[in-house]
Coordinates of C-alpha atoms and ligand atoms in Angstrom, one line a residue:
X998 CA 86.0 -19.9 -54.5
X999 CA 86.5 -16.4 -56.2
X1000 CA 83.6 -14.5 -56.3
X1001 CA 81.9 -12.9 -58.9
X1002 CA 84.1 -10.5 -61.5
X1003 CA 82.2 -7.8 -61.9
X1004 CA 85.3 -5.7 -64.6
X1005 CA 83.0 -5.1 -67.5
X1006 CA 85.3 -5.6 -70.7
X1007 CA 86.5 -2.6 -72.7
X1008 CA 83.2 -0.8 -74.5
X1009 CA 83.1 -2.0 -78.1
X1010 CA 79.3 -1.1 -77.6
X1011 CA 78.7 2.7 -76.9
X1012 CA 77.7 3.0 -73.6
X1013 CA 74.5 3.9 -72.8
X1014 CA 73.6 4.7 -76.0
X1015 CA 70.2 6.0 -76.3
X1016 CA 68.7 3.6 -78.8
X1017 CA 69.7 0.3 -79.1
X1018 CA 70.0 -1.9 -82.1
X1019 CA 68.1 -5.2 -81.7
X1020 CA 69.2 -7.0 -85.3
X1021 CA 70.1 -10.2 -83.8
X1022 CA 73.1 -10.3 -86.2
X1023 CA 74.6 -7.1 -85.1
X1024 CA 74.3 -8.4 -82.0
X1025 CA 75.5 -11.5 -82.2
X1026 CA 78.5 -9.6 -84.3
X1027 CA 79.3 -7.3 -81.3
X1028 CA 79.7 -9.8 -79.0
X1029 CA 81.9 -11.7 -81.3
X1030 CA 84.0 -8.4 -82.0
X1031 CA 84.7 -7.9 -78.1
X1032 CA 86.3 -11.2 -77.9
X1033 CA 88.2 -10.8 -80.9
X1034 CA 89.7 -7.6 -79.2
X1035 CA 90.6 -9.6 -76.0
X1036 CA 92.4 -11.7 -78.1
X1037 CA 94.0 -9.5 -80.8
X1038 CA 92.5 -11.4 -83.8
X1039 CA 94.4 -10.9 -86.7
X1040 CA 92.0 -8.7 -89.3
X1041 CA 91.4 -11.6 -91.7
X1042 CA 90.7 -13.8 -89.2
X1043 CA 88.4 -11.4 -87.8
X1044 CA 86.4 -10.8 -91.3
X1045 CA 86.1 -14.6 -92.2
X1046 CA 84.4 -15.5 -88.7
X1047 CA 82.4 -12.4 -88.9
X1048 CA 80.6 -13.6 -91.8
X1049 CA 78.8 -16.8 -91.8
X1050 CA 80.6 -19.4 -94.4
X1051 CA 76.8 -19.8 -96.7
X1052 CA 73.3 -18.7 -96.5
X1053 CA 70.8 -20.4 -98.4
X1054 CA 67.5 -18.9 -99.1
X1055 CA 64.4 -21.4 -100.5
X1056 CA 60.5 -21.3 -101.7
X1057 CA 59.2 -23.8 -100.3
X1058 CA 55.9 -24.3 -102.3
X1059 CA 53.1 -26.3 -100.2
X1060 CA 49.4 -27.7 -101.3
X1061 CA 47.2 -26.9 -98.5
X1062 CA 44.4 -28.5 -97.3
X1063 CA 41.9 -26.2 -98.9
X1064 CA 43.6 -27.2 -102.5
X1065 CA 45.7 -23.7 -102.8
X1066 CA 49.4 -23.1 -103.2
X1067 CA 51.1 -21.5 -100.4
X1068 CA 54.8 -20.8 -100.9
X1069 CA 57.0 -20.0 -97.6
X1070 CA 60.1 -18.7 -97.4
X1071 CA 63.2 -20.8 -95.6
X1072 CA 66.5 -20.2 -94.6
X1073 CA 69.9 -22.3 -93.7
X1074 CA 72.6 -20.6 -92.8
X1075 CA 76.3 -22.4 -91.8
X1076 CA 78.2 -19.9 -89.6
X1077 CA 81.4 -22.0 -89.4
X1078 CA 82.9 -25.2 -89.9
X1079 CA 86.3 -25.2 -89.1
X1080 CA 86.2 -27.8 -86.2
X1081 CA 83.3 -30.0 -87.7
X1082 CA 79.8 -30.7 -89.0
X1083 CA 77.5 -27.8 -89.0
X1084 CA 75.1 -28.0 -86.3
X1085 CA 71.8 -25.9 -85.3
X1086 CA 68.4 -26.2 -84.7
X1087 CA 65.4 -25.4 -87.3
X1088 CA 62.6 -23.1 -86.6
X1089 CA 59.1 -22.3 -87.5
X1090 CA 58.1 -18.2 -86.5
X1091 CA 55.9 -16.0 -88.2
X1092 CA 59.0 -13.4 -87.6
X1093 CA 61.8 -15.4 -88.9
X1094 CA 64.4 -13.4 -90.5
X1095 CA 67.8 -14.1 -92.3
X1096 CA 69.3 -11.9 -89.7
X1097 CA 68.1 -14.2 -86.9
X1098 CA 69.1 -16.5 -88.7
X1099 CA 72.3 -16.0 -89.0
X1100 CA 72.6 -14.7 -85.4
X1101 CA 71.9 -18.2 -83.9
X1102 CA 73.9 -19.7 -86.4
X1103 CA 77.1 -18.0 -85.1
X1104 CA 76.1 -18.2 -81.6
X1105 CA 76.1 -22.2 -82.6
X1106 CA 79.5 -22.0 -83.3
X1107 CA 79.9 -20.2 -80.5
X1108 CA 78.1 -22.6 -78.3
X1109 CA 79.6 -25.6 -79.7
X1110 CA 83.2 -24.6 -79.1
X1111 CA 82.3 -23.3 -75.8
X1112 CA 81.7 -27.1 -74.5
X1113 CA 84.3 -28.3 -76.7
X1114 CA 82.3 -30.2 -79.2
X1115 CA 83.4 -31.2 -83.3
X1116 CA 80.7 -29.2 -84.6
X1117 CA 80.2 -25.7 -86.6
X1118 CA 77.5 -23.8 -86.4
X1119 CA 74.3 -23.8 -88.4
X1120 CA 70.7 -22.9 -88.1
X1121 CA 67.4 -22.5 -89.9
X1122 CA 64.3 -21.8 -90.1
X1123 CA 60.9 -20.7 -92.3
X1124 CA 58.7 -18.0 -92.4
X1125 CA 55.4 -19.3 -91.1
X1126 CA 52.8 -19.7 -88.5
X1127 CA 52.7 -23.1 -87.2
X1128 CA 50.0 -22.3 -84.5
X1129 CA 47.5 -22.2 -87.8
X1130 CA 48.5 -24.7 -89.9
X1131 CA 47.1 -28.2 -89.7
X1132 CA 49.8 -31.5 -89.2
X1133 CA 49.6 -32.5 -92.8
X1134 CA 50.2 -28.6 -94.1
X1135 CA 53.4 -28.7 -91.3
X1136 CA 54.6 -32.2 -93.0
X1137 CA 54.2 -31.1 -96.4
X1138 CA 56.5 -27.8 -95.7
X1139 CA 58.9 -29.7 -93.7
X1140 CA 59.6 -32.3 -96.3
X1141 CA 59.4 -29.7 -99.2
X1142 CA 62.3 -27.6 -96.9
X1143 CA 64.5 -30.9 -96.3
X1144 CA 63.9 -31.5 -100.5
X1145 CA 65.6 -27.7 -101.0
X1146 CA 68.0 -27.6 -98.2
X1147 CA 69.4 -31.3 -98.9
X1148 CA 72.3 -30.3 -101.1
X1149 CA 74.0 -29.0 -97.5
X1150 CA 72.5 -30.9 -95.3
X1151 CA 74.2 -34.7 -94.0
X1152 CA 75.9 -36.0 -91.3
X1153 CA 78.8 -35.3 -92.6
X1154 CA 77.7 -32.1 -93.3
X1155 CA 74.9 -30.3 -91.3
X1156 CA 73.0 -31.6 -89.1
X1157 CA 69.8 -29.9 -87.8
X1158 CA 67.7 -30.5 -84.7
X1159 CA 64.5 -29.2 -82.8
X1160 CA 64.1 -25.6 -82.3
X1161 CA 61.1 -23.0 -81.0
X1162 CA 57.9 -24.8 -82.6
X1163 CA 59.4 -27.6 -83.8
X1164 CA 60.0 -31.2 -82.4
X1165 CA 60.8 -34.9 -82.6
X1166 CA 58.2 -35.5 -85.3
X1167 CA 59.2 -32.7 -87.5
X1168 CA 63.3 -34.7 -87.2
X1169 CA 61.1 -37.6 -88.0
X1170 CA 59.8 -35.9 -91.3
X1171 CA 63.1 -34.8 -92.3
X1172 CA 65.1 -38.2 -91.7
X1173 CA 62.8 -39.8 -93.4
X1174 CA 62.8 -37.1 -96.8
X1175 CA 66.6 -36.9 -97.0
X1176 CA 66.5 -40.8 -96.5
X1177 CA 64.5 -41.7 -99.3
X1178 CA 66.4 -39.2 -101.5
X1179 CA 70.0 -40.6 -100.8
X1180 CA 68.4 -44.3 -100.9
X1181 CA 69.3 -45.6 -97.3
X1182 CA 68.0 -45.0 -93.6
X1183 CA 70.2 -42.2 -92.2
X1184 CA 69.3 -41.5 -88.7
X1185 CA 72.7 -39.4 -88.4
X1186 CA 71.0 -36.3 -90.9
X1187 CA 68.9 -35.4 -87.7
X1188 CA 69.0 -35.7 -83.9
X1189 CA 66.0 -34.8 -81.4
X1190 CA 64.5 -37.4 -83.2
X1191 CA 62.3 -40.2 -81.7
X1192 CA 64.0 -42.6 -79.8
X1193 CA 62.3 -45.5 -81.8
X1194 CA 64.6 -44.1 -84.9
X1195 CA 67.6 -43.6 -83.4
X1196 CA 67.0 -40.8 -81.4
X1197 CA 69.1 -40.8 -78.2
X1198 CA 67.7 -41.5 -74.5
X1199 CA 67.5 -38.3 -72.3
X1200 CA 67.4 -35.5 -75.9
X1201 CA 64.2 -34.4 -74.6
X1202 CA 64.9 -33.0 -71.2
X1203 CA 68.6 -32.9 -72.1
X1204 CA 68.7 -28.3 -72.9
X1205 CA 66.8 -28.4 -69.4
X1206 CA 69.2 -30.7 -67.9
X1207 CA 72.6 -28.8 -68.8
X1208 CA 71.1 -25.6 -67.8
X1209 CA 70.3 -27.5 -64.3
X1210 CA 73.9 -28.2 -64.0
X1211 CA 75.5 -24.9 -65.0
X1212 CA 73.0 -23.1 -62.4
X1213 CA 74.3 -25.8 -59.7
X1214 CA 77.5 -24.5 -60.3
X1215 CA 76.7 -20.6 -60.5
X1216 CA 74.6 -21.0 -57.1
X1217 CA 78.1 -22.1 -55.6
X1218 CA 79.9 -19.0 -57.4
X1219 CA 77.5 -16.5 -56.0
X1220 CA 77.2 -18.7 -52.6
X1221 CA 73.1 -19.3 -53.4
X1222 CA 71.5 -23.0 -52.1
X1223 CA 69.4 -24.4 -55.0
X1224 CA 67.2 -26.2 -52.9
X1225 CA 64.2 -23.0 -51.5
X1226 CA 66.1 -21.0 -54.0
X1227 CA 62.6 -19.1 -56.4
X1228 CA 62.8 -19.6 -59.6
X1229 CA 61.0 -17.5 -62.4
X1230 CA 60.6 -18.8 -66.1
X1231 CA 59.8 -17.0 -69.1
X1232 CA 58.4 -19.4 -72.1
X1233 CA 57.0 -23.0 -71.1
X1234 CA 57.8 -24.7 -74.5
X1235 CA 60.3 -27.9 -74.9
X1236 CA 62.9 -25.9 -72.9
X1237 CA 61.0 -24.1 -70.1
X1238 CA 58.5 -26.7 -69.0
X1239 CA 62.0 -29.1 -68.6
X1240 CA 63.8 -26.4 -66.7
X1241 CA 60.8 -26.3 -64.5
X1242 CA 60.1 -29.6 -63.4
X1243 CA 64.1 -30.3 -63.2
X1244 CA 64.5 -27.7 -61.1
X1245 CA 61.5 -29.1 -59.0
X1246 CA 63.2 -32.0 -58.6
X1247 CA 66.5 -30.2 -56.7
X1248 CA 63.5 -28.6 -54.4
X1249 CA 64.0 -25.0 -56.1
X1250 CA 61.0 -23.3 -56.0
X1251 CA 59.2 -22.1 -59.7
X1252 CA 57.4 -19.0 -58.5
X1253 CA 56.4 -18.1 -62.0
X1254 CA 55.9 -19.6 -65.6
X1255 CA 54.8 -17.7 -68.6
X1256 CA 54.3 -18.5 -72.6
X1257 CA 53.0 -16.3 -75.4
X1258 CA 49.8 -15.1 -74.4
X1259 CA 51.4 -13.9 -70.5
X1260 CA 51.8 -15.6 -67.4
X1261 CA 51.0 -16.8 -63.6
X1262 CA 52.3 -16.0 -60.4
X1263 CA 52.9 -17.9 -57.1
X1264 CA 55.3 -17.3 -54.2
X1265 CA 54.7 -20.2 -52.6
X1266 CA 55.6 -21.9 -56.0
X1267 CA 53.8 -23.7 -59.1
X1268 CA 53.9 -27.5 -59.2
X1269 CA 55.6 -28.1 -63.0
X1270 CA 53.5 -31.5 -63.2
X1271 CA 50.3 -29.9 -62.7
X1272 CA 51.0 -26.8 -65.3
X1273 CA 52.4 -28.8 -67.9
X1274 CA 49.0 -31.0 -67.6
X1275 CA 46.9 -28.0 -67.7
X1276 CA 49.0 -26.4 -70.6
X1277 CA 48.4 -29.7 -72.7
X1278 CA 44.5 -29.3 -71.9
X1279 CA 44.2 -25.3 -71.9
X1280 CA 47.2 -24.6 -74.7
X1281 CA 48.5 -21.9 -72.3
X1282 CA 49.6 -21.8 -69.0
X1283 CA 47.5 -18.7 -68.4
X1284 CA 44.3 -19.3 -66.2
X1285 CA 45.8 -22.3 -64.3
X1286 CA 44.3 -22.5 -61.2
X1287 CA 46.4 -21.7 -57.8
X1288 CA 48.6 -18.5 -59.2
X1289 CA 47.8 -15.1 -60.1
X1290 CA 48.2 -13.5 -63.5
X1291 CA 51.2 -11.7 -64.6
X1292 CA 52.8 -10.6 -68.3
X1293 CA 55.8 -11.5 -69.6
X1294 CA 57.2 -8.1 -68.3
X1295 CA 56.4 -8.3 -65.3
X1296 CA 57.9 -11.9 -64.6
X1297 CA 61.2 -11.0 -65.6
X1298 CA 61.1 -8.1 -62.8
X1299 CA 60.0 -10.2 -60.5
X1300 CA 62.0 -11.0 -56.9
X1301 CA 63.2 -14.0 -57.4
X1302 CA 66.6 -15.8 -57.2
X1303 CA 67.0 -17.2 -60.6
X1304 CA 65.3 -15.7 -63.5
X1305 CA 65.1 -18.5 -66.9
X1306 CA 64.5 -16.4 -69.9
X1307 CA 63.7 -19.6 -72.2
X1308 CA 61.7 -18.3 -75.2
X1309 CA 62.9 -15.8 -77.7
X1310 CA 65.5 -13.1 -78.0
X1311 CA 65.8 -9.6 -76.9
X1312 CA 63.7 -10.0 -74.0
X1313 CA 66.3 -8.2 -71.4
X1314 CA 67.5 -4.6 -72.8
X1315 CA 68.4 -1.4 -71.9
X1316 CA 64.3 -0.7 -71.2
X1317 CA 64.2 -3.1 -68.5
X1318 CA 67.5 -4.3 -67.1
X1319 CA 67.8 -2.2 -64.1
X1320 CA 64.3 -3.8 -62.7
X1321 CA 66.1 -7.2 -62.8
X1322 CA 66.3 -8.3 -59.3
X1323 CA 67.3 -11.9 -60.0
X1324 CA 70.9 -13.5 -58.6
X1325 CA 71.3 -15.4 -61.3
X1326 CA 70.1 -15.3 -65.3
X1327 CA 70.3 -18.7 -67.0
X1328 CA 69.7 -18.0 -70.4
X1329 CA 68.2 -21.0 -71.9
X1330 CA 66.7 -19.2 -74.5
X1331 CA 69.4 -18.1 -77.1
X1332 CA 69.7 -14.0 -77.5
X1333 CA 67.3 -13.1 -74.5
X1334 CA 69.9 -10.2 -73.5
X1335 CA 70.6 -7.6 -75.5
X1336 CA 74.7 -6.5 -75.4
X1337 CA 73.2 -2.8 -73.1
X1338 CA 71.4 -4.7 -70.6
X1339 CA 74.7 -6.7 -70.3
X1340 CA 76.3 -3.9 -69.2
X1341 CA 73.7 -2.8 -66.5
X1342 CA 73.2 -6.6 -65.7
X1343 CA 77.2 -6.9 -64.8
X1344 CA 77.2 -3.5 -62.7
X1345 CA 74.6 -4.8 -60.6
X1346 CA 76.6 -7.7 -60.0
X1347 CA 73.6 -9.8 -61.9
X1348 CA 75.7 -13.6 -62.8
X1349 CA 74.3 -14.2 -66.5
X1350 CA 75.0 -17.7 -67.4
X1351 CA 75.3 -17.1 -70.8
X1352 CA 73.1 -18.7 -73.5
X1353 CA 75.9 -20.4 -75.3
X1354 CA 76.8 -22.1 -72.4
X1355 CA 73.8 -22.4 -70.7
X1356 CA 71.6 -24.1 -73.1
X1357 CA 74.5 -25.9 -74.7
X1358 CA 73.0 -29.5 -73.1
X1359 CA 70.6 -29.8 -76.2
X1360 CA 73.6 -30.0 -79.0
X1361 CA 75.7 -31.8 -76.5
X1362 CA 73.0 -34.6 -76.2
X1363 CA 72.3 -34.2 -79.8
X1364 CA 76.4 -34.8 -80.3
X1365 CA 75.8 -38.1 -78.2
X1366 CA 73.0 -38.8 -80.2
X1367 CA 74.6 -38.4 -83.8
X1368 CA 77.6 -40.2 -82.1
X1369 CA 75.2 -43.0 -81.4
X1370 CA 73.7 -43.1 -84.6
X1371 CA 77.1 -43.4 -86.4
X1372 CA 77.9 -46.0 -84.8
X1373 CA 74.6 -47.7 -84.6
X1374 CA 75.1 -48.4 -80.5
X1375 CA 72.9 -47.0 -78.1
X1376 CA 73.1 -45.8 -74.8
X1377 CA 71.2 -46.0 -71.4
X1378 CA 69.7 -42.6 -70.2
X1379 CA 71.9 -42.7 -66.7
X1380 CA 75.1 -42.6 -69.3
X1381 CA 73.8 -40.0 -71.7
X1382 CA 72.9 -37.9 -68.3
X1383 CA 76.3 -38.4 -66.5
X1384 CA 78.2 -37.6 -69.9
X1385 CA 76.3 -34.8 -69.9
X1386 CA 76.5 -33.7 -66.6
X1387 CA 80.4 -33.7 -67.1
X1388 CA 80.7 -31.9 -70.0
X1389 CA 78.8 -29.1 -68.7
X1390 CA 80.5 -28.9 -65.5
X1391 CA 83.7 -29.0 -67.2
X1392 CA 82.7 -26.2 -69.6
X1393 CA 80.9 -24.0 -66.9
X1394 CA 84.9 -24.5 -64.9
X1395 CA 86.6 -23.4 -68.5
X1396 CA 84.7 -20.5 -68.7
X1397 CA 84.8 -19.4 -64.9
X1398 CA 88.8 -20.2 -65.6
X1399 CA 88.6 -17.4 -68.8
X1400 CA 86.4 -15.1 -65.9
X1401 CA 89.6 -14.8 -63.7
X1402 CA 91.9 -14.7 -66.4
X1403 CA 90.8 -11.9 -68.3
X1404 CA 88.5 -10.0 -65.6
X1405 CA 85.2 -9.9 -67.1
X1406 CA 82.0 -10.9 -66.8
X1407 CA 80.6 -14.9 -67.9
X1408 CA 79.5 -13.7 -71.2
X1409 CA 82.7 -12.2 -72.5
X1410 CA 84.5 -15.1 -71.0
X1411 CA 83.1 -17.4 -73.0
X1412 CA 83.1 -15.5 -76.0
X1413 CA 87.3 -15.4 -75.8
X1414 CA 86.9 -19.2 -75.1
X1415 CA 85.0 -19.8 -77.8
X1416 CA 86.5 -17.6 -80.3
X1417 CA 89.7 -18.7 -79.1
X1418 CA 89.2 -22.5 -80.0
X1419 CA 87.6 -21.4 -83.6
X1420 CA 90.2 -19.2 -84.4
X1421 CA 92.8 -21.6 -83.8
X1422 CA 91.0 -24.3 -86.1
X1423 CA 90.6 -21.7 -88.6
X1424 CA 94.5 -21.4 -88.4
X1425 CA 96.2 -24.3 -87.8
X1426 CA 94.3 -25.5 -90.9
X1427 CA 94.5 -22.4 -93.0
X1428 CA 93.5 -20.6 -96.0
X1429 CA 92.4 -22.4 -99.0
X1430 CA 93.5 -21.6 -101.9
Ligands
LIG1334 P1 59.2 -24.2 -77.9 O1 58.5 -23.8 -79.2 O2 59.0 -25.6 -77.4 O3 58.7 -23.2 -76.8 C1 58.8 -21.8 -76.9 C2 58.0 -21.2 -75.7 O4 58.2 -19.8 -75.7 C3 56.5 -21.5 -75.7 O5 56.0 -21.8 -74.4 C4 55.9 -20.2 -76.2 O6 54.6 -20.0 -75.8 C5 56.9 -19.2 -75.6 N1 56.9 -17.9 -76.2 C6 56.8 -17.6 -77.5 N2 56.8 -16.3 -77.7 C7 56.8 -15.8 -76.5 C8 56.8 -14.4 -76.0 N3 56.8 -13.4 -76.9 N4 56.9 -14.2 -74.7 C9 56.9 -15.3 -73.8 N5 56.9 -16.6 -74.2 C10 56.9 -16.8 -75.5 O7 60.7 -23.8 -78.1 P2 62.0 -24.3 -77.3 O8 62.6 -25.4 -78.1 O9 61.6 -24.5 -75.9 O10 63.0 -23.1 -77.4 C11 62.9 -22.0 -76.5 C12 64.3 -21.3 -76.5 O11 65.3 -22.2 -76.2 C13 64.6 -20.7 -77.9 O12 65.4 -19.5 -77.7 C14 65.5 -21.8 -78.5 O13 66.4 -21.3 -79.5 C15 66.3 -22.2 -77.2 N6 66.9 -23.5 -77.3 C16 66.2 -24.6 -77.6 C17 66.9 -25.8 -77.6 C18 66.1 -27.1 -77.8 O14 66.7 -28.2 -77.5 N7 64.9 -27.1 -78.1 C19 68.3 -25.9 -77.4 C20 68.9 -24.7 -77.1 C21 68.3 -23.5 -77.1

C-alpha cells in the first residue's frame, strides 16, 4: 500500500499569506483553478466552469403567524450540467449568501463527478432563521420558494435535497407544491424525502455511511485500526449524529461531539444513543451528563485520531491548522478547510478526506433514490447500503489512483478527477451555438 503523498501541488494560493480570504466562492474557485493547471485546461474551458451556468435570486413573501408579511430572500444556483440533472441540497441559515451559494453549488459538481454520478451541480438556500420560526411559518416559505424556483427545478432538471436545517418534511413540502402545480405526483423533483413518498431506504444515515466507508479505507492508507481508534465530531445535526453512532458501531471511539452552542468531552468516549436522546430532550448536546465541556475550538484541537468537521465551512484555517493533531480529517461538512490550512494540514502529513468525496454518500443515495422513483421500484436497505458501499470504495480507490499519479495531496486529487470528467463532458458535447 503506498503511503501517504505528502508533494503539495504547485501554489496557485500565495503561501502563507497573511490574511486569508474566506468567500466560500473564491475558495471554492481556487481549488477548482489548481486542478485546471494540473490539467492544462484550455482558457475557455476554464472561464465557462469557473462560472456557475444560472443563479436565481427570489422574494419569498410569507404571512406569519402574528398576521404580518415577512419577505425572505432565496437563492438557486446550477453550477454545471454537462453530465446531468442539477443536483444540491437546500438550506435555511440566517448567514446564507449567494456566494455560498454558489460555492457548494460547484463543489456539487465537483462531488458528483468525483463518484461518477449523471448529475450537475446545484444548491440553494434562503436567508432565515429557522430556530425561530414556528412549522407552519417554515411550510409557508418552503412552498412559496418551490412556487418561485419551479421554473428550474424537475427531475429532469434540478433536483434538490436536505441540507443544514432542513429535512425529509421540508422535501415533503416541496414534492408536494411542485406536484400540484405540474398536475401529477412527482416524487423524482426531490429526494431525502420520506420513505412513505418515495423516499429511498437508508437516505437518512446514508452522508454518515459513505463517510464510514471512505475513513475505512483512509485508516488502511495511513495503517490506523478503526476499531479503539478516538474520534472527535464537530456539529451533531443529520450528518454528525449519523457519523457518530456509525462509527460506534465499528467500535471507534467518539471522544467528543459538539453543535452550535459548544461541546462535550470524554476520553473514555460518548455513547451516540444516549446523546442523540439527550439532544432530542435538551436541544443541545451541551450539559449531557458523563463528559466535560469544551467549544467548538477546542474540539477540533483535540488528540484524537479522526477529527469529523460536519457542520459549516471555514472551520479549519490558517488560525488553527497547526494545532490539528488528528490522523485523519473526514470532512463531512462541505468547506470546513480553508485552501491555507490545506497547505499546513498536508505538511504535517494530516490525510484530509476531502469533502467532495467524503460526504458524497448523501447525493449518491439520493441518485438511488431518484433512480428508484423514476422507475417506480423500490429497494431493500441491505442493497441501497452495499451499492453504496461500492461506489464509495471505488471512488475513494479513483482518487487515491489520481494521488500517485500526480503526487499531491487527496484534495487536489480529486479536484483533477473531478474536473477532468466535467471537462471532458463539457467537450465532447461542445459549444452551443
Ligand atoms: P443539520 O442542520 O442537520 O446539522 C448541522 C449541525 O451543525 C447542528 O448540530 C448544528 O447545531 C451544528 N452547527 C451549526 N453551527 C455550528 C457552529 N458554528 N459550530 C458547531 N456546530 C454548528 O445539517 P446537516 O445536514 O447535518 O449538514 C451538516 C454539514 O454536512 C453541512 O456542511 C452540509 O452541507 C453537509 N452535508 C450534508 C448532507 C446531508 O445529506 N444532509 C450531505 C452532504 C453534506
Amino acid at each position: 500500500m503506498a503511503t501517504v503523498v505528502k508533494t503539495v501541488p504547485q501554489p496557485v494560493v500565495p503561501r502563507m499569506a497573511p490574511r486569508e480570504d474566506l468567500n466560500p466562492f473564491r475558495i471554492a474557485q481556487i481549488q477548482f483553478d489548481m486542478a485546471a493547471e494540473y490539467l492544462k485546461l484550455d482558457p475557455g474551458l476554464r472561464q465557462i466552469l469557473r462560472t456557475p451556468k444560472r443563479v436565481m435570486e427570489v422574494a419569498i413573501p410569507v404571512k406569519l403567524d402574528n398576521g404580518q408579511v415577512k419577505v425572505f430572500t432565496g437563492f438557486r444556483v446550477q453550477h454545471n450540467v454537462a453530465r446531468g440533472p442539477a443536483k444540491g441540497g437546500l438550506r435555511y441559515h440566517p448567514n446564507v449568501t449567494v456566494d455560498e451559494v454558489k460555492a457548494l453549488a460547484a463543489w456539487m459538481t465537483w462531488k458528483t463527478a468525483t463518484v461518477n454520478l449523471p448529475y450537475g451541480g446545484a444548491k440553494g438556500g434562503v436567508v432565515c432563521d429557522p430556530k425561530r420560526m414556528s412549522k407552519g411559518e417554515l411550510e409557508r416559505m418552503t412552498r412559496r420558494y418551490a412556487a418561485e424556483i419551479q421554473p428550474i427545478i424537475g427531475p429532469e432538471v434540478d433536483i434538490p435535497a436536505p441540507d443544514v436545517y432542513t429535512d425529509a418534511q421540508t422535501m415533503a413540502w416541496i414534492m408536494d407544491t411542485y406536484s400540484m402545480t405540474v398536475g401529477h405526483a412527482s416524487p423524482g423533483v426531490v429526494t431525502g424525502k420520506p420513505v412513505s413518498i418515495g423516499g429511498s431506504e437508508g437516505r437518512s444515515d446514508a452522508t454518515g455511511r459513505g463517510c464510514l466507508y471512505v475513513v475505512e479505507e483512509a485508516c488502511k492508507v495511513k495503517k490506523i485500526s478503526l476499531r479503539g481508534a478516538s474520534v472527535a465530531i464537530q456539529g451533531f445535526g443529520n450528518v454528525g449524529s449519523a457519523v457518530a453512532r456509525l462509527f460506534a458501531e465499528k467500535k471507534a471511539k467518539i471522544v467528543a461531539i459538539s453543535d452550535s452552542r459548544g461541546g462535550v468531552h470524554n476520553p473514555r468516549g460518548i455513547d451516540p444513543l444516549r446523546a442523540i436522546r439527550y439532544k432530542e430532550r435538551a436541544g443541545t448536546v451541551v450539559g449531557m451528563p458523563g463528559a466535560s465541556r469544551i467549544s467548538n475550538d477546542e474540539l477540533l484541537a483535540l488528540k484524537c485520531d479522526i477529527l469529523i468537521p460536519a457542520a459549516l465551512e471555514n472551520v479549519i484555517t490558517l488560525h488553527n491548522a497547526d494545532q490539528i493533531k488528528a490522523k485523519i480529517i473526514a470532512e463531512a461538512a462541505n468547506g470546513p478547510t480553508t485552501p491555507h490550512a490545506d497547505e499546513v494540514l498536508a505538511r504535517k502529513g494530516v490525510f484530509v478526506v476531502p469533502d467532495i468525496l467524503a460526504n458524497a454518500g448523501g447525493v449518491t443515495v439520493s441518485y438511488f433514490e431518484w433512480a428508484q422513483d423514476l422507475q417506480g421500484f423500490f429497494w431493500q436497505v441491505q442493497e441501497v447500503n452495499s451499492k453504496l458501499e461500492s461506489v464509495m470504495k471505488r471512488a475513494f480507490n479513483d482518487v487515491h489512483e489520481s494521488m500517485r499519479k500526480f503526487h499531491v495531496y487527496p484534495r487536489a486529487a480529486a479536484y483533477i478527477l473531478a474536473v477532468g470528467r466535467v471537462a471532458e463532458a463539457m467537450t465532447v458535447r461542445g459549444l452551443f451555438p
